[in-house]
């Protein structure tokens, strides 16, 4: 009984000690994107190469306690790949859901790793043969669902604003591309981002 009372008091203390419950951020990312095979039964896989792509995101985090938070947001991302003679690009509206902890904090810096998932709502896609000036629209009607992990490394400007650096990885779980009947592919992305956070 005493043990339960102590745990309850500690939990309440973490809630009461929280200065800011809400955090709103605006982030811009440089992504290295590619596709990975989920299924392949052919003779030889294509040599899929990484390419650079931008993404942007508005985030909202709710601090459950002094060390735990849950977050979501709304963003725009571009995904795709290149080969020796083709460049494929697709774009999505992304909705992430993540859970994280505050691993380190002092007067100047906060480090908050997180993990979760995302849903990508497809917008448009195009293919371009290299050395060709024109892109050809292609179908892009499959949801991109996957997992993501990363960290918010934030430097305090004052009590309410922080500059945020975000290393991030996204790994798709759903098949979003099929050029031949014997293959299925998913999106992958490795990102570095910068943004600003407003504490409320």
Short mmCIF file of C-alpha atoms in Angstrom, two decimals:
data_model
loop_
_atom_site.label_atom_id
_atom_site.label_comp_id
_atom_site.label_asym_id
_atom_site.label_seq_id
_atom_site.Cartn_x
_atom_site.Cartn_y
_atom_site.Cartn_z
CA UNK A 1 0.00 0.00 0.00
CA UNK A 2 2.85 2.39 0.87
CA UNK A 3 4.52 1.55 -2.43
CA UNK A 4 1.39 2.51 -4.39
CA UNK A 5 1.12 5.75 -2.42
CA UNK A 6 4.74 6.68 -3.19
CA UNK A 7 4.28 5.94 -6.92
CA UNK A 8 1.11 8.05 -7.00
CA UNK A 9 2.83 10.98 -5.28
CA UNK A 10 5.81 10.84 -7.66
CA UNK A 11 3.52 10.74 -10.69
CA UNK A 12 1.49 13.70 -9.44
CA UNK A 13 4.68 15.63 -8.72
CA UNK A 14 5.86 15.18 -12.30
CA UNK A 15 2.53 16.46 -13.58
CA UNK A 16 2.43 19.50 -11.28
CA UNK A 17 6.08 20.31 -12.01
CA UNK A 18 5.49 20.60 -15.74
CA UNK A 19 5.89 24.26 -16.79
CA UNK A 20 4.75 23.96 -20.41
CA UNK A 21 2.23 21.35 -21.51
CA UNK A 22 2.11 22.18 -25.21
CA UNK A 23 4.77 22.64 -27.89
CA UNK A 24 4.13 23.74 -31.48
CA UNK A 25 6.88 23.45 -34.09
CA UNK A 26 7.58 24.22 -37.74
CA UNK A 27 10.27 22.04 -39.35
CA UNK A 28 11.96 21.76 -42.73
CA UNK A 29 13.86 18.59 -43.71
CA UNK A 30 16.39 17.48 -46.27
CA UNK A 31 15.59 13.83 -47.01
CA UNK A 32 17.64 11.12 -48.67
CA UNK A 33 14.92 8.92 -50.16
CA UNK A 34 14.79 5.59 -51.93
CA UNK A 35 12.66 2.47 -52.23
CA UNK A 36 13.22 -1.00 -50.79
CA UNK A 37 11.88 -4.32 -52.04
CA UNK A 38 9.13 -6.01 -50.02
CA UNK A 39 8.70 -8.76 -52.61
CA UNK A 40 10.86 -9.81 -55.56
CA UNK A 41 10.68 -12.99 -57.64
CA UNK A 42 12.50 -11.88 -60.77
CA UNK A 43 16.00 -12.65 -61.98
CA UNK A 44 17.84 -9.41 -61.21
CA UNK A 45 16.84 -6.42 -59.08
CA UNK A 46 17.18 -2.89 -60.38
CA UNK A 47 19.96 -0.80 -58.91
CA UNK A 48 17.83 1.75 -57.01
CA UNK A 49 19.72 4.89 -56.01
CA UNK A 50 19.07 7.49 -53.30
CA UNK A 51 18.03 11.02 -54.21
CA UNK A 52 17.51 14.25 -52.32
CA UNK A 53 14.02 15.57 -51.55
CA UNK A 54 12.45 18.25 -49.32
CA UNK A 55 9.76 17.88 -46.70
CA UNK A 56 8.00 20.25 -44.29
CA UNK A 57 6.01 19.62 -41.15
CA UNK A 58 3.96 21.42 -38.51
CA UNK A 59 4.12 19.52 -35.22
CA UNK A 60 2.24 19.49 -31.95
CA UNK A 61 3.59 17.80 -28.80
CA UNK A 62 1.76 17.34 -25.51
CA UNK A 63 3.94 16.86 -22.44
CA UNK A 64 2.30 14.18 -20.33
CA UNK A 65 4.88 14.69 -17.58
CA UNK A 66 8.35 16.15 -17.16
CA UNK A 67 9.86 13.28 -19.16
CA UNK A 68 7.08 11.81 -21.37
CA UNK A 69 5.38 13.34 -24.39
CA UNK A 70 3.06 12.36 -27.23
CA UNK A 71 2.91 14.20 -30.54
CA UNK A 72 1.38 14.46 -33.99
CA UNK A 73 1.41 16.90 -36.87
CA UNK A 74 0.74 17.58 -40.52
CA UNK A 75 3.35 17.69 -43.24
CA UNK A 76 4.26 17.53 -46.91
CA UNK A 77 6.93 15.13 -48.17
CA UNK A 78 8.42 14.02 -51.47
CA UNK A 79 9.61 10.47 -51.96
CA UNK A 80 11.07 8.48 -54.86
CA UNK A 81 14.19 6.95 -56.32
CA UNK A 82 16.50 7.11 -59.30
CA UNK A 83 18.09 4.51 -61.54
CA UNK A 84 20.69 4.87 -64.25
CA UNK A 85 18.08 6.16 -66.69
CA UNK A 86 14.96 7.11 -64.73
CA UNK A 87 13.91 9.50 -61.96
CA UNK A 88 10.69 8.78 -60.03
CA UNK A 89 9.08 11.28 -57.63
CA UNK A 90 5.92 11.10 -55.53
CA UNK A 91 4.44 13.46 -52.96
CA UNK A 92 2.35 12.89 -49.84
CA UNK A 93 0.51 14.63 -47.04
CA UNK A 94 1.98 13.01 -43.93
CA UNK A 95 0.31 12.58 -40.53
CA UNK A 96 2.71 11.26 -37.85
CA UNK A 97 1.96 9.91 -34.37
CA UNK A 98 4.92 9.61 -32.01
CA UNK A 99 5.80 8.94 -28.38
CA UNK A 100 8.98 10.16 -26.74
CA UNK A 101 10.99 10.80 -23.61
CA UNK A 102 13.18 13.61 -22.41
CA UNK A 103 16.58 11.97 -22.17
CA UNK A 104 18.62 15.05 -21.21
CA UNK A 105 18.04 18.66 -20.22
CA UNK A 106 20.04 21.58 -18.89
CA UNK A 107 19.71 25.37 -19.10
CA UNK A 108 20.59 25.45 -22.79
CA UNK A 109 19.71 22.16 -24.47
CA UNK A 110 17.06 19.43 -24.51
CA UNK A 111 17.39 15.97 -26.11
CA UNK A 112 14.12 14.11 -26.70
CA UNK A 113 14.24 10.84 -28.70
CA UNK A 114 10.96 9.51 -30.07
CA UNK A 115 9.43 6.66 -32.05
CA UNK A 116 6.06 6.10 -33.71
CA UNK A 117 4.36 5.75 -37.05
CA UNK A 118 2.98 7.78 -39.92
CA UNK A 119 0.36 7.72 -42.66
CA UNK A 120 1.13 9.28 -46.04
CA UNK A 121 -1.86 10.36 -48.14
CA UNK A 122 -0.82 10.28 -51.83
CA UNK A 123 -0.93 13.40 -53.98
CA UNK A 124 0.84 13.27 -57.33
CA UNK A 125 3.67 11.28 -58.88
CA UNK A 126 5.79 11.53 -62.02
CA UNK A 127 8.52 9.76 -63.91
CA UNK A 128 11.25 11.35 -66.01
CA UNK A 129 13.69 9.65 -68.31
CA UNK A 130 17.11 11.11 -67.63
CA UNK A 131 18.34 13.72 -70.13
CA UNK A 132 14.68 14.44 -70.90
CA UNK A 133 13.22 17.84 -69.95
CA UNK A 134 9.67 16.58 -69.38
CA UNK A 135 8.10 14.49 -66.61
CA UNK A 136 5.20 12.11 -67.25
CA UNK A 137 2.42 11.86 -64.61
CA UNK A 138 1.83 8.38 -63.19
CA UNK A 139 -0.73 6.91 -60.78
CA UNK A 140 -0.10 7.42 -57.09
CA UNK A 141 -3.14 6.12 -55.19
CA UNK A 142 -1.71 3.96 -52.39
CA UNK A 143 -1.41 5.01 -48.75
CA UNK A 144 2.15 5.08 -47.48
CA UNK A 145 2.10 3.70 -43.92
CA UNK A 146 5.24 3.10 -41.91
CA UNK A 147 7.29 3.60 -38.76
CA UNK A 148 9.61 6.44 -37.86
CA UNK A 149 12.12 7.31 -35.18
CA UNK A 150 14.31 10.28 -34.46
CA UNK A 151 15.28 12.86 -31.88
CA UNK A 152 14.53 16.50 -31.13
CA UNK A 153 17.79 18.21 -30.20
CA UNK A 154 16.69 21.66 -29.08
CA UNK A 155 18.71 24.75 -28.13
CA UNK A 156 16.89 27.30 -25.99
CA UNK A 157 16.55 30.87 -27.24
CA UNK A 158 14.49 31.94 -24.21
CA UNK A 159 11.80 30.49 -21.95
CA UNK A 160 9.32 30.03 -24.80
CA UNK A 161 11.32 29.45 -28.02
CA UNK A 162 13.88 26.85 -29.10
CA UNK A 163 15.82 26.05 -32.27
CA UNK A 164 15.32 22.37 -33.11
CA UNK A 165 17.61 19.95 -34.98
CA UNK A 166 15.99 16.63 -35.96
CA UNK A 167 17.74 13.52 -37.28
CA UNK A 168 14.96 11.18 -38.48
CA UNK A 169 14.39 7.82 -40.15
CA UNK A 170 11.17 6.68 -41.87
CA UNK A 171 10.69 3.09 -43.00
CA UNK A 172 7.61 2.21 -45.03
CA UNK A 173 5.60 -0.93 -44.30
CA UNK A 174 3.10 -0.80 -47.17
CA UNK A 175 3.60 -1.54 -50.85
CA UNK A 176 3.40 1.73 -52.79
CA UNK A 177 5.14 0.96 -56.09
CA UNK A 178 5.06 -1.95 -58.52
CA UNK A 179 6.74 -1.64 -61.89
CA UNK A 180 6.57 -5.37 -62.67
CA UNK A 181 4.17 -8.05 -61.48
CA UNK A 182 6.92 -9.93 -59.62
CA UNK A 183 7.90 -7.04 -57.30
CA UNK A 184 6.55 -4.75 -54.59
CA UNK A 185 8.38 -1.77 -53.09
CA UNK A 186 8.13 0.56 -50.10
CA UNK A 187 9.46 4.03 -49.27
CA UNK A 188 12.47 4.66 -47.04
CA UNK A 189 13.93 8.01 -46.00
CA UNK A 190 16.78 9.31 -43.85
CA UNK A 191 16.44 12.96 -42.92
CA UNK A 192 18.01 15.89 -41.16
CA UNK A 193 15.74 18.76 -40.20
CA UNK A 194 15.79 22.20 -38.61
CA UNK A 195 12.91 24.08 -37.07
CA UNK A 196 11.61 26.34 -34.35
CA UNK A 197 9.51 25.33 -31.32
CA UNK A 198 7.09 27.54 -29.38
CA UNK A 199 6.28 26.37 -25.85
CA UNK A 200 2.83 27.17 -24.51
#
